[in-house]
Amino acid sequence: MNAFEVLWQYREAFFDGFVVTLELLALTAMGGTVIGVGLEWACGHFEASLRRLADAIAFCVSAIPALVILFWFHYPAQALIGVVISPFWTALVTLLIINIFAVYRIVADAVKEFPKQYIATGLVCGLTRQHILRYIQFPLLLRAALPRWIDQQVVILQTSVFASLIGVEETFRVAQRINSIVYHPVVIYTSMALIFLATAGSAMYYAQILRSKFYRDFSER
Amino acid sequence: MYALIGVGKTYGDSPVLKNISCEIPLDGLVTIMGPSGSGKSTLLRLLSFLEAPDVGDLRLQIGQRRFESRGADQPWPMVTLVFQRQFLWPHLTLRENIALPLRAARRPNIEAKLRTVVDVFDMSSFVDRFPNEVSAGQAQRGALARAFVLDPQLVLLDEAHFGLDLEQQKILNDHLIALRDSGVALIVVTHSLDFARRYAERVVVVEDGTISEIGSKSILNQPRSAYLRRATGLSQFGDTTSPQRC
């Protein structure tokens, strides 16, 4: 039995697991992007103390392993407040928090590195703030942030396998369950590798293409 | 005509411009000269209204319009600025860089105007390239074309000759003189005495955050400011000292 035969034989189970993985990824990506971008906007428009707080939390979230945060939310946090939340939502909240602060840092770095002279040049050329935002800032910030954003979502996809440890029926957990039935670990985990290579690998490849496309050599000629 | 009344500008704890009061007539080409770090570029940013002075007031009368540094109206694009590094928008070709101000201003006949500007600045061979694909001189011409496309009445240029070889400098100078002769007022920050001697109607000398000398280009022959005296080879002890020769 080879990897493709396993994938085909247990296609429904793998598909269900993969759908859960994609749900986690999609909700995390959307929520993390909207809230992360909103957080950067808020930090840019309100008191400096908000940015200091956001930076401090982003530092802590990136320093603490995702698994520790996941377990902390799944066991002690729920015990502390006396609630029982489904593993899927616990995993989603964990991934969302990680992604919010990662996206916040990506956008904040892009904004910080954006040459303000491009805005000044737009102003003296008679462009309004709306024109500058639409035609200069947004396209350039998107080019700067998009490859890193895709890389971050790949990290989220890979981190989502930890959700299997608290009982979320995502791809990795499905693979483990199938392995416990057929006991072909090499074949099963090769199947897993193929699934992630097809999804994460293609996203990483796309990020690489964007990097090459958007890269500009500013050196003097 | 610019009127500066007790203008001062400070970055952090460092005063960059100190209590400047003077008038700068806008007749033809005005050069701003001075040692590095003297405040020339800061003065240019104030004159372009991109920044306001911390103290004092800056007024500009151009044509029938009046602008004040503390007023709500901005003089752009009637007054525009070309930076030392051109800051062409890197995601747009030179053609798109020039077209964007036209489209934003909803000008009619954009294509015809583009063709005219491309011809004036002799850019047809490289106008569809991105800024990183052209030489420094071509980028400078692109920046000038972008600045001039909305028919400004006053253009400020910060060290426009920076990074250009002699041939490119001559091409740039020819463009500037043609524009001056067409009635556009120019204020050019430059380190080139030769440029000032040849083309300037008026010279402003900035030293240590203040305007130390201002007048027609004849001041280059009998300078009073320490900077010009050093730059022209005249010692600070007398006019009779011969310029140092290599």
CSV table of C-alpha atoms in Angstrom, one decimal:
chain,number,residue,atom,x,y,z
A,1,MET,CA,0.0,0.0,0.0
A,2,ASN,CA,1.6,3.3,-1.1
A,3,ALA,CA,0.8,6.8,0.0
A,4,PHE,CA,-1.6,7.5,-2.9
A,5,GLU,CA,-3.5,4.3,-2.2
A,6,VAL,CA,-3.9,5.3,1.5
A,7,LEU,CA,-5.0,8.8,0.4
A,8,TRP,CA,-7.6,7.3,-2.0
A,9,GLN,CA,-8.9,4.6,0.4
A,10,TYR,CA,-9.4,7.0,3.3
A,11,ARG,CA,-10.2,9.9,1.1
A,12,GLU,CA,-13.4,10.8,2.9
A,13,ALA,CA,-11.7,10.8,6.3
A,14,PHE,CA,-8.8,12.8,5.0
A,15,PHE,CA,-11.2,15.2,3.2
A,16,ASP,CA,-13.2,15.8,6.4
A,17,GLY,CA,-10.0,16.4,8.4
A,18,PHE,CA,-8.7,18.7,5.7
A,19,VAL,CA,-11.9,20.7,5.7
A,20,VAL,CA,-11.5,21.2,9.5
A,21,THR,CA,-7.9,22.3,8.9
A,22,LEU,CA,-9.0,24.7,6.2
A,23,GLU,CA,-11.8,26.0,8.4
A,24,LEU,CA,-9.2,26.8,11.1
A,25,LEU,CA,-6.9,28.3,8.6
A,26,ALA,CA,-9.6,30.4,6.8
A,27,LEU,CA,-11.1,31.8,10.0
A,28,THR,CA,-7.7,32.5,11.5
A,29,ALA,CA,-6.5,34.2,8.3
A,30,MET,CA,-9.5,36.3,7.9
A,31,GLY,CA,-10.0,37.2,11.6
A,32,GLY,CA,-6.2,37.7,12.1
A,33,THR,CA,-5.9,39.9,9.1
A,34,VAL,CA,-8.9,42.1,9.8
A,35,ILE,CA,-8.1,42.5,13.5
A,36,GLY,CA,-4.3,42.7,13.0
A,37,VAL,CA,-4.7,45.5,10.4
A,38,GLY,CA,-7.2,47.2,12.6
A,39,LEU,CA,-4.9,47.0,15.6
A,40,GLU,CA,-2.1,48.6,13.6
A,41,TRP,CA,-4.5,51.3,12.4
A,42,ALA,CA,-5.6,52.0,16.0
A,43,CYS,CA,-2.0,52.1,17.2
A,44,GLY,CA,-1.3,54.7,14.5
A,45,HIS,CA,-4.2,56.9,15.4
A,46,PHE,CA,-4.5,56.7,19.1
A,47,GLU,CA,-2.2,57.0,22.1
A,48,ALA,CA,1.4,55.7,22.0
A,49,SER,CA,0.6,53.6,25.0
A,50,LEU,CA,-1.6,51.4,22.9
A,51,ARG,CA,1.3,50.6,20.5
A,52,ARG,CA,3.6,49.8,23.5
A,53,LEU,CA,0.9,47.4,24.8
A,54,ALA,CA,0.4,45.8,21.4
A,55,ASP,CA,4.2,45.5,20.9
A,56,ALA,CA,4.6,43.9,24.4
A,57,ILE,CA,1.8,41.4,23.7
A,58,ALA,CA,3.1,40.6,20.2
A,59,PHE,CA,6.6,40.0,21.7
A,60,CYS,CA,5.1,37.6,24.3
A,61,VAL,CA,2.9,35.7,21.9
A,62,SER,CA,5.8,35.2,19.4
A,63,ALA,CA,8.1,34.1,22.2
A,64,ILE,CA,5.8,31.6,23.8
A,65,PRO,CA,5.4,28.3,21.9
A,66,ALA,CA,2.0,27.9,20.3
A,67,LEU,CA,1.5,24.6,22.0
A,68,VAL,CA,1.9,26.2,25.4
A,69,ILE,CA,-0.7,28.8,24.6
A,70,LEU,CA,-3.0,26.2,23.2
A,71,PHE,CA,-2.7,24.0,26.3
A,72,TRP,CA,-3.0,27.0,28.6
A,73,PHE,CA,-6.3,28.0,26.9
A,74,HIS,CA,-7.6,24.4,26.8
A,75,TYR,CA,-6.9,23.4,30.4
A,76,PRO,CA,-6.1,26.1,33.0
A,77,ALA,CA,-7.9,29.0,31.4
A,78,GLN,CA,-11.1,27.1,31.1
A,79,ALA,CA,-10.8,25.7,34.6
A,80,LEU,CA,-10.1,29.2,36.0
A,81,ILE,CA,-13.3,30.7,34.5
A,82,GLY,CA,-15.3,27.5,34.9
A,83,VAL,CA,-16.3,26.9,31.3
A,84,VAL,CA,-15.9,24.1,28.8
A,85,ILE,CA,-15.3,25.2,25.3
A,86,SER,CA,-15.0,22.9,22.3
A,87,PRO,CA,-11.5,22.0,21.2
A,88,PHE,CA,-12.2,23.5,17.8
A,89,TRP,CA,-13.0,27.0,19.3
A,90,THR,CA,-10.1,26.8,21.7
A,91,ALA,CA,-7.7,26.0,18.8
A,92,LEU,CA,-9.3,28.8,16.8
A,93,VAL,CA,-8.9,31.4,19.5
A,94,THR,CA,-5.3,30.3,20.1
A,95,LEU,CA,-4.4,30.5,16.4
A,96,LEU,CA,-6.3,33.7,16.0
A,97,ILE,CA,-4.4,35.4,18.8
A,98,ILE,CA,-1.1,34.3,17.3
A,99,ASN,CA,-2.1,35.5,13.9
A,100,ILE,CA,-3.5,38.8,15.0
A,101,PHE,CA,-0.2,39.9,16.6
A,102,ALA,CA,1.8,38.4,13.8
A,103,VAL,CA,-0.2,40.3,11.2
A,104,TYR,CA,0.0,43.4,13.3
A,105,ARG,CA,3.8,43.2,13.3
A,106,ILE,CA,3.9,42.6,9.6
A,107,VAL,CA,1.8,45.6,8.8
A,108,ALA,CA,3.5,47.8,11.4
A,109,ASP,CA,6.9,46.9,10.0
A,110,ALA,CA,5.7,47.7,6.4
A,111,VAL,CA,4.2,51.0,7.6
A,112,LYS,CA,7.4,51.9,9.5
A,113,GLU,CA,9.6,51.2,6.6
A,114,PHE,CA,7.5,53.0,4.1
A,115,PRO,CA,9.4,56.0,2.8
A,116,LYS,CA,7.4,59.1,3.8
A,117,GLN,CA,8.9,61.0,0.9
A,118,TYR,CA,6.6,59.1,-1.4
A,119,ILE,CA,3.7,60.7,0.4
A,120,ALA,CA,5.4,64.1,0.4
A,121,THR,CA,6.0,63.8,-3.3
A,122,GLY,CA,2.3,62.9,-3.8
A,123,LEU,CA,1.2,66.0,-1.9
A,124,VAL,CA,3.4,68.4,-3.8
A,125,CYS,CA,2.2,66.9,-7.1
A,126,GLY,CA,-1.3,67.9,-6.0
A,127,LEU,CA,-2.6,64.5,-5.0
A,128,THR,CA,-5.2,64.3,-2.2
A,129,ARG,CA,-4.7,62.1,0.9
A,130,GLN,CA,-7.3,59.7,-0.6
A,131,HIS,CA,-5.4,59.5,-3.9
A,132,ILE,CA,-2.1,58.9,-2.1
A,133,LEU,CA,-3.6,56.2,0.1
A,134,ARG,CA,-5.3,54.5,-2.9
A,135,TYR,CA,-2.6,54.8,-5.6
A,136,ILE,CA,0.7,55.0,-3.7
A,137,GLN,CA,0.5,53.8,0.0
A,138,PHE,CA,-1.9,50.8,-0.4
A,139,PRO,CA,-0.2,49.2,-3.4
A,140,LEU,CA,3.3,49.7,-2.0
A,141,LEU,CA,2.3,48.5,1.5
A,142,LEU,CA,0.6,45.5,-0.1
A,143,ARG,CA,3.7,44.6,-2.0
A,144,ALA,CA,5.8,44.9,1.1
A,145,ALA,CA,3.5,42.9,3.4
A,146,LEU,CA,1.9,40.3,1.1
A,147,PRO,CA,4.8,37.8,0.9
A,148,ARG,CA,5.3,37.9,4.7
A,149,TRP,CA,1.6,37.6,5.2
A,150,ILE,CA,1.5,34.4,3.1
A,151,ASP,CA,4.4,33.0,5.0
A,152,GLN,CA,2.6,33.7,8.2
A,153,GLN,CA,-0.5,31.9,7.1
A,154,VAL,CA,1.7,28.9,6.2
A,155,VAL,CA,3.0,29.0,9.7
A,156,ILE,CA,-0.6,29.0,10.9
A,157,LEU,CA,-1.4,26.0,8.7
A,158,GLN,CA,1.5,24.1,10.1
A,159,THR,CA,0.7,25.2,13.7
A,160,SER,CA,-2.8,23.9,13.3
A,161,VAL,CA,-1.6,20.3,13.6
A,162,PHE,CA,-1.2,21.0,17.3
A,163,ALA,CA,-4.9,21.2,17.5
A,164,SER,CA,-4.9,17.4,17.1
A,165,LEU,CA,-3.4,17.2,20.6
A,166,ILE,CA,-6.5,18.7,22.2
A,167,GLY,CA,-8.8,16.5,20.1
A,168,VAL,CA,-9.7,18.6,17.1
A,169,GLU,CA,-10.5,16.3,14.2
A,170,GLU,CA,-8.2,18.0,11.7
A,171,THR,CA,-5.9,16.4,9.1
A,172,PHE,CA,-3.1,15.3,11.4
A,173,ARG,CA,-5.5,13.7,13.9
A,174,VAL,CA,-7.3,11.9,11.1
A,175,ALA,CA,-4.0,10.6,9.9
A,176,GLN,CA,-3.1,9.3,13.4
A,177,ARG,CA,-6.5,7.6,13.6
A,178,ILE,CA,-6.0,5.9,10.2
A,179,ASN,CA,-2.5,4.8,11.3
A,180,SER,CA,-3.9,3.3,14.4
A,181,ILE,CA,-6.2,1.1,12.2
A,182,VAL,CA,-3.8,0.2,9.3
A,183,TYR,CA,-0.5,0.8,11.1
A,184,HIS,CA,1.5,2.0,8.1
A,185,PRO,CA,3.3,5.0,9.7
A,186,VAL,CA,5.7,5.6,6.9
A,187,VAL,CA,2.9,5.6,4.3
A,188,ILE,CA,0.4,7.6,6.5
A,189,TYR,CA,2.9,10.3,7.4
A,190,THR,CA,4.1,10.5,3.8
A,191,SER,CA,0.5,11.1,2.9
A,192,MET,CA,0.5,13.9,5.4
A,193,ALA,CA,3.6,15.3,4.0
A,194,LEU,CA,2.1,15.3,0.5
A,195,ILE,CA,-1.0,17.1,1.7
A,196,PHE,CA,1.1,19.8,3.4
A,197,LEU,CA,3.5,20.0,0.5
A,198,ALA,CA,0.6,20.6,-1.9
A,199,THR,CA,-1.0,23.3,0.3
A,200,ALA,CA,1.7,25.0,2.3
A,201,GLY,CA,4.3,24.4,-0.4
A,202,SER,CA,2.3,26.0,-3.1
A,203,ALA,CA,1.5,29.0,-0.9
A,204,MET,CA,5.2,29.4,-0.1
A,205,TYR,CA,6.1,29.1,-3.8
A,206,TYR,CA,3.5,31.9,-4.5
A,207,ALA,CA,5.0,34.1,-1.8
A,208,GLN,CA,8.4,33.5,-3.4
A,209,ILE,CA,7.0,34.6,-6.8
A,210,LEU,CA,5.5,37.7,-5.3
A,211,ARG,CA,8.8,38.6,-3.6
A,212,SER,CA,10.7,38.3,-6.9
A,213,LYS,CA,8.0,40.3,-8.7
A,214,PHE,CA,7.8,43.1,-6.2
A,215,TYR,CA,11.4,43.3,-5.4
A,216,ARG,CA,12.9,46.6,-6.6
A,217,ASP,CA,16.6,47.4,-6.8
A,218,PHE,CA,16.9,51.0,-5.6
A,219,SER,CA,20.6,51.1,-6.1
A,220,GLU,CA,21.9,54.0,-8.1
A,221,ARG,CA,22.7,53.4,-11.7
B,1,MET,CA,7.6,86.6,-3.3
B,2,TYR,CA,8.3,84.8,-0.1
B,3,ALA,CA,8.2,86.7,3.2
B,4,LEU,CA,9.8,85.0,6.2
B,5,ILE,CA,9.1,86.6,9.5
B,6,GLY,CA,11.1,85.3,12.4
B,7,VAL,CA,11.0,81.8,11.1
B,8,GLY,CA,12.5,79.0,13.2
B,9,LYS,CA,12.5,75.2,13.0
B,10,THR,CA,13.7,72.7,15.5
B,11,TYR,CA,14.0,68.9,15.2
B,12,GLY,CA,14.2,67.4,18.7
B,13,ASP,CA,16.6,69.6,20.7
B,14,SER,CA,18.5,70.8,17.6
B,15,PRO,CA,17.4,74.2,16.2
B,16,VAL,CA,17.9,73.8,12.4
B,17,LEU,CA,16.6,77.3,11.4
B,18,LYS,CA,16.9,80.3,13.7
B,19,ASN,CA,14.8,83.4,13.5
B,20,ILE,CA,15.0,84.0,9.8
B,21,SER,CA,13.4,87.2,8.6
B,22,CYS,CA,13.8,88.2,4.9
B,23,GLU,CA,12.1,88.4,1.6
B,24,ILE,CA,12.9,86.2,-1.4
B,25,PRO,CA,11.7,87.6,-4.7
B,26,LEU,CA,10.7,85.0,-7.2
B,27,ASP,CA,12.4,86.4,-10.3
B,28,GLY,CA,13.6,83.6,-12.6
B,29,LEU,CA,16.1,81.2,-11.0
B,30,VAL,CA,17.1,81.5,-7.3
B,31,THR,CA,19.8,79.4,-5.9
B,32,ILE,CA,20.1,78.4,-2.2
B,33,MET,CA,23.7,77.7,-1.3
B,34,GLY,CA,25.4,76.8,2.0
B,35,PRO,CA,27.5,74.2,3.7
B,36,SER,CA,26.1,70.7,4.3
B,37,GLY,CA,23.9,70.6,7.4
B,38,SER,CA,23.3,74.4,7.4
B,39,GLY,CA,19.5,74.0,7.0
B,40,LYS,CA,19.1,74.4,3.2
B,41,SER,CA,16.9,71.3,2.8
B,42,THR,CA,14.8,72.3,5.8
B,43,LEU,CA,14.4,75.8,4.4
B,44,LEU,CA,13.3,74.2,1.1
B,45,ARG,CA,10.7,72.0,2.9
B,46,LEU,CA,9.3,75.1,4.6
B,47,LEU,CA,9.2,77.0,1.3
B,48,SER,CA,7.3,74.1,-0.2
B,49,PHE,CA,4.8,74.2,2.6
B,50,LEU,CA,5.4,70.5,3.4
B,51,GLU,CA,6.4,71.6,6.9
B,52,ALA,CA,5.4,74.6,8.9
B,53,PRO,CA,7.9,76.7,11.0
B,54,ASP,CA,7.7,76.1,14.7
B,55,VAL,CA,8.0,79.8,15.3
B,56,GLY,CA,7.4,82.8,13.0
B,57,ASP,CA,5.4,83.0,9.9
B,58,LEU,CA,6.0,82.2,6.2
B,59,ARG,CA,4.0,83.9,3.5
B,60,LEU,CA,4.0,83.3,-0.2
B,61,GLN,CA,2.5,85.6,-2.8
B,62,ILE,CA,2.4,84.0,-6.2
B,63,GLY,CA,0.3,85.5,-9.0
B,64,GLN,CA,-2.9,86.6,-7.4
B,65,ARG,CA,-2.8,83.9,-4.7
B,66,ARG,CA,-1.5,84.3,-1.1
B,67,PHE,CA,-0.5,81.4,1.1
B,68,GLU,CA,0.5,81.4,4.8
B,69,SER,CA,2.2,78.7,6.7
B,70,ARG,CA,-0.5,78.8,9.3
B,71,GLY,CA,-3.3,79.0,6.8
B,72,ALA,CA,-5.5,76.1,5.6
B,73,ASP,CA,-4.8,76.4,1.9
B,74,GLN,CA,-1.8,74.6,0.4
B,75,PRO,CA,-0.1,75.9,-2.7
B,76,TRP,CA,0.4,72.5,-4.3
B,77,PRO,CA,0.6,71.8,-7.2
B,78,MET,CA,1.0,75.5,-8.1
B,79,VAL,CA,4.2,75.2,-6.0
B,80,THR,CA,6.0,71.9,-6.2
B,81,LEU,CA,9.2,70.3,-5.0
B,82,VAL,CA,11.7,67.8,-6.6
B,83,PHE,CA,13.6,65.9,-4.0
B,84,GLN,CA,17.4,65.2,-4.1
B,85,ARG,CA,16.5,61.5,-4.5
B,86,GLN,CA,13.6,61.8,-6.9
B,87,PHE,CA,11.2,59.4,-5.1
B,88,LEU,CA,9.5,58.3,-8.2
B,89,TRP,CA,6.8,55.9,-7.2
B,90,PRO,CA,8.6,52.6,-7.7
B,91,HIS,CA,5.5,50.5,-8.6
B,92,LEU,CA,4.6,52.8,-11.5
B,93,THR,CA,6.4,53.3,-14.8
B,94,LEU,CA,7.7,56.8,-15.5
B,95,ARG,CA,4.7,57.3,-17.8
B,96,GLU,CA,2.3,56.3,-14.9
B,97,ASN,CA,4.3,58.5,-12.5
B,98,ILE,CA,3.7,61.5,-14.7
B,99,ALA,CA,0.1,60.5,-15.5
B,100,LEU,CA,-1.0,60.0,-11.9
B,101,PRO,CA,-1.1,63.8,-10.9
B,102,LEU,CA,-3.0,64.5,-14.2
B,103,ARG,CA,-5.6,61.8,-13.5
B,104,ALA,CA,-6.0,62.8,-9.9
B,105,ALA,CA,-6.6,66.4,-11.0
B,106,ARG,CA,-9.1,65.1,-13.6
B,107,ARG,CA,-7.3,67.1,-16.3
B,108,PRO,CA,-8.8,66.7,-19.8
B,109,ASN,CA,-6.6,65.5,-22.7
B,110,ILE,CA,-4.3,63.5,-20.5
B,111,GLU,CA,-2.7,61.6,-23.4
B,112,ALA,CA,-1.9,64.8,-25.3
B,113,LYS,CA,-0.4,66.4,-22.2
B,114,LEU,CA,1.7,63.3,-21.6
B,115,ARG,CA,3.0,63.3,-25.1
B,116,THR,CA,4.0,67.0,-24.8
B,117,VAL,CA,5.8,66.5,-21.5
B,118,VAL,CA,7.6,63.3,-22.8
B,119,ASP,CA,8.7,65.3,-25.8
B,120,VAL,CA,9.8,68.3,-23.8
B,121,PHE,CA,12.0,66.2,-21.5
B,122,ASP,CA,13.1,63.9,-24.3
B,123,MET,CA,11.9,60.7,-22.5
B,124,SER,CA,10.3,58.7,-25.3
B,125,SER,CA,13.0,56.0,-25.2
B,126,PHE,CA,12.5,55.2,-21.5
B,127,VAL,CA,9.2,56.5,-20.4
B,128,ASP,CA,7.6,53.1,-20.2
B,129,ARG,CA,10.3,51.8,-17.8
B,130,PHE,CA,10.1,51.5,-14.1
B,131,PRO,CA,12.2,53.9,-12.0
B,132,ASN,CA,14.8,51.2,-11.1
B,133,GLU,CA,15.3,50.5,-14.8
B,134,VAL,CA,16.6,53.9,-15.8
B,135,SER,CA,19.8,55.9,-15.1
B,136,ALA,CA,20.0,58.7,-12.5
B,137,GLY,CA,19.8,61.3,-15.2
B,138,GLN,CA,16.7,59.7,-16.7
B,139,ALA,CA,15.1,59.4,-13.3
B,140,GLN,CA,15.8,63.1,-12.7
B,141,ARG,CA,14.1,64.0,-15.9
B,142,GLY,CA,11.2,61.8,-15.0
B,143,ALA,CA,10.9,63.6,-11.6
B,144,LEU,CA,11.0,67.0,-13.4
B,145,ALA,CA,8.4,65.9,-15.9
B,146,ARG,CA,6.1,64.7,-13.0
B,147,ALA,CA,6.7,68.1,-11.3
B,148,PHE,CA,6.0,70.1,-14.3
B,149,VAL,CA,3.0,68.2,-15.8
B,150,LEU,CA,0.5,70.3,-13.8
B,151,ASP,CA,2.0,73.5,-15.0
B,152,PRO,CA,3.4,74.8,-11.6
B,153,GLN,CA,4.3,78.5,-11.3
B,154,LEU,CA,7.1,77.7,-8.9
B,155,VAL,CA,9.4,74.6,-8.6
B,156,LEU,CA,11.8,74.0,-5.8
B,157,LEU,CA,14.6,71.6,-6.5
B,158,ASP,CA,16.8,70.0,-3.8
B,159,GLU,CA,20.3,69.4,-5.1
B,160,ALA,CA,19.0,68.5,-8.5
B,161,HIS,CA,22.5,67.7,-9.8
B,162,PHE,CA,23.3,65.2,-7.2
B,163,GLY,CA,24.5,61.9,-8.7
B,164,LEU,CA,24.5,63.2,-12.3
B,165,ASP,CA,27.5,63.0,-14.6
B,166,LEU,CA,28.6,66.1,-16.5
B,167,GLU,CA,26.5,65.3,-19.6
B,168,GLN,CA,23.4,64.7,-17.6
B,169,GLN,CA,24.0,67.9,-15.6
B,170,LYS,CA,24.1,69.8,-18.9
B,171,ILE,CA,20.9,68.2,-20.1
B,172,LEU,CA,19.2,69.1,-16.8
B,173,ASN,CA,20.5,72.7,-16.9
B,174,ASP,CA,19.2,73.1,-20.4
B,175,HIS,CA,15.8,71.9,-19.2
B,176,LEU,CA,15.8,74.2,-16.2
B,177,ILE,CA,16.8,77.2,-18.3
B,178,ALA,CA,14.0,76.4,-20.9
B,179,LEU,CA,11.5,76.2,-18.0
B,180,ARG,CA,12.8,79.4,-16.5
B,181,ASP,CA,12.5,81.1,-19.8
B,182,SER,CA,8.9,79.9,-20.2
B,183,GLY,CA,8.0,81.8,-17.0
B,184,VAL,CA,8.3,79.2,-14.3
B,185,ALA,CA,10.1,80.4,-11.2
B,186,LEU,CA,12.8,78.1,-9.9
B,187,ILE,CA,14.4,77.8,-6.5
B,188,VAL,CA,17.4,75.4,-6.7
B,189,VAL,CA,19.5,74.2,-3.8
B,190,THR,CA,22.9,73.6,-5.2
B,191,HIS,CA,26.6,73.3,-4.2
B,192,SER,CA,27.7,74.4,-7.7
B,193,LEU,CA,29.2,77.9,-7.9
B,194,ASP,CA,29.4,77.4,-11.6
B,195,PHE,CA,25.7,76.8,-11.9
B,196,ALA,CA,24.9,79.8,-9.7
B,197,ARG,CA,27.2,82.1,-11.7
B,198,ARG,CA,25.8,81.0,-15.0
B,199,TYR,CA,22.1,80.7,-14.4
B,200,ALA,CA,21.0,82.3,-11.1
B,201,GLU,CA,19.2,85.7,-11.0
B,202,ARG,CA,19.4,85.6,-7.2
B,203,VAL,CA,21.5,83.8,-4.6
B,204,VAL,CA,20.5,83.0,-1.0
B,205,VAL,CA,23.2,81.8,1.4
B,206,VAL,CA,22.2,79.7,4.4
B,207,GLU,CA,24.8,79.3,7.2
B,208,ASP,CA,24.3,77.8,10.6
B,209,GLY,CA,20.5,77.9,10.4
B,210,THR,CA,20.1,81.4,9.2
B,211,ILE,CA,20.3,83.3,5.9
B,212,SER,CA,23.6,85.0,6.0
B,213,GLU,CA,23.5,86.7,2.6
B,214,ILE,CA,20.9,87.3,-0.1
B,215,GLY,CA,21.2,89.2,-3.3
B,216,SER,CA,21.7,89.1,-7.0
B,217,LYS,CA,24.4,86.8,-8.3
B,218,SER,CA,26.9,89.6,-8.2
B,219,ILE,CA,27.4,88.7,-4.5
B,220,LEU,CA,29.3,85.7,-5.8
B,221,ASN,CA,32.0,88.1,-6.8
B,222,GLN,CA,32.2,90.1,-3.6
B,223,PRO,CA,30.8,87.7,-1.0
B,224,ARG,CA,30.3,88.8,2.6
B,225,SER,CA,29.2,85.5,4.1
B,226,ALA,CA,32.0,83.3,5.4
B,227,TYR,CA,30.8,80.3,3.4
B,228,LEU,CA,30.8,82.0,0.1
B,229,ARG,CA,34.2,83.6,0.8
B,230,ARG,CA,35.6,80.2,1.6
B,231,ALA,CA,33.9,78.6,-1.4
B,232,THR,CA,35.0,81.3,-3.8
B,233,GLY,CA,38.6,81.2,-2.5
B,234,LEU,CA,38.5,84.5,-0.7
B,235,SER,CA,39.9,84.5,2.8
B,236,GLN,CA,37.9,85.9,5.6
B,237,PHE,CA,40.6,88.5,6.1
B,238,GLY,CA,40.5,90.3,2.8
B,239,ASP,CA,39.3,90.2,-0.8
B,240,THR,CA,42.8,90.4,-2.2
B,241,THR,CA,43.8,86.9,-1.3
B,242,SER,CA,44.2,84.7,-4.4
B,243,PRO,CA,42.2,81.6,-4.7
B,244,GLN,CA,44.0,78.5,-3.8
B,245,ARG,CA,45.2,76.7,-6.9
B,246,CYS,CA,45.8,73.0,-7.3
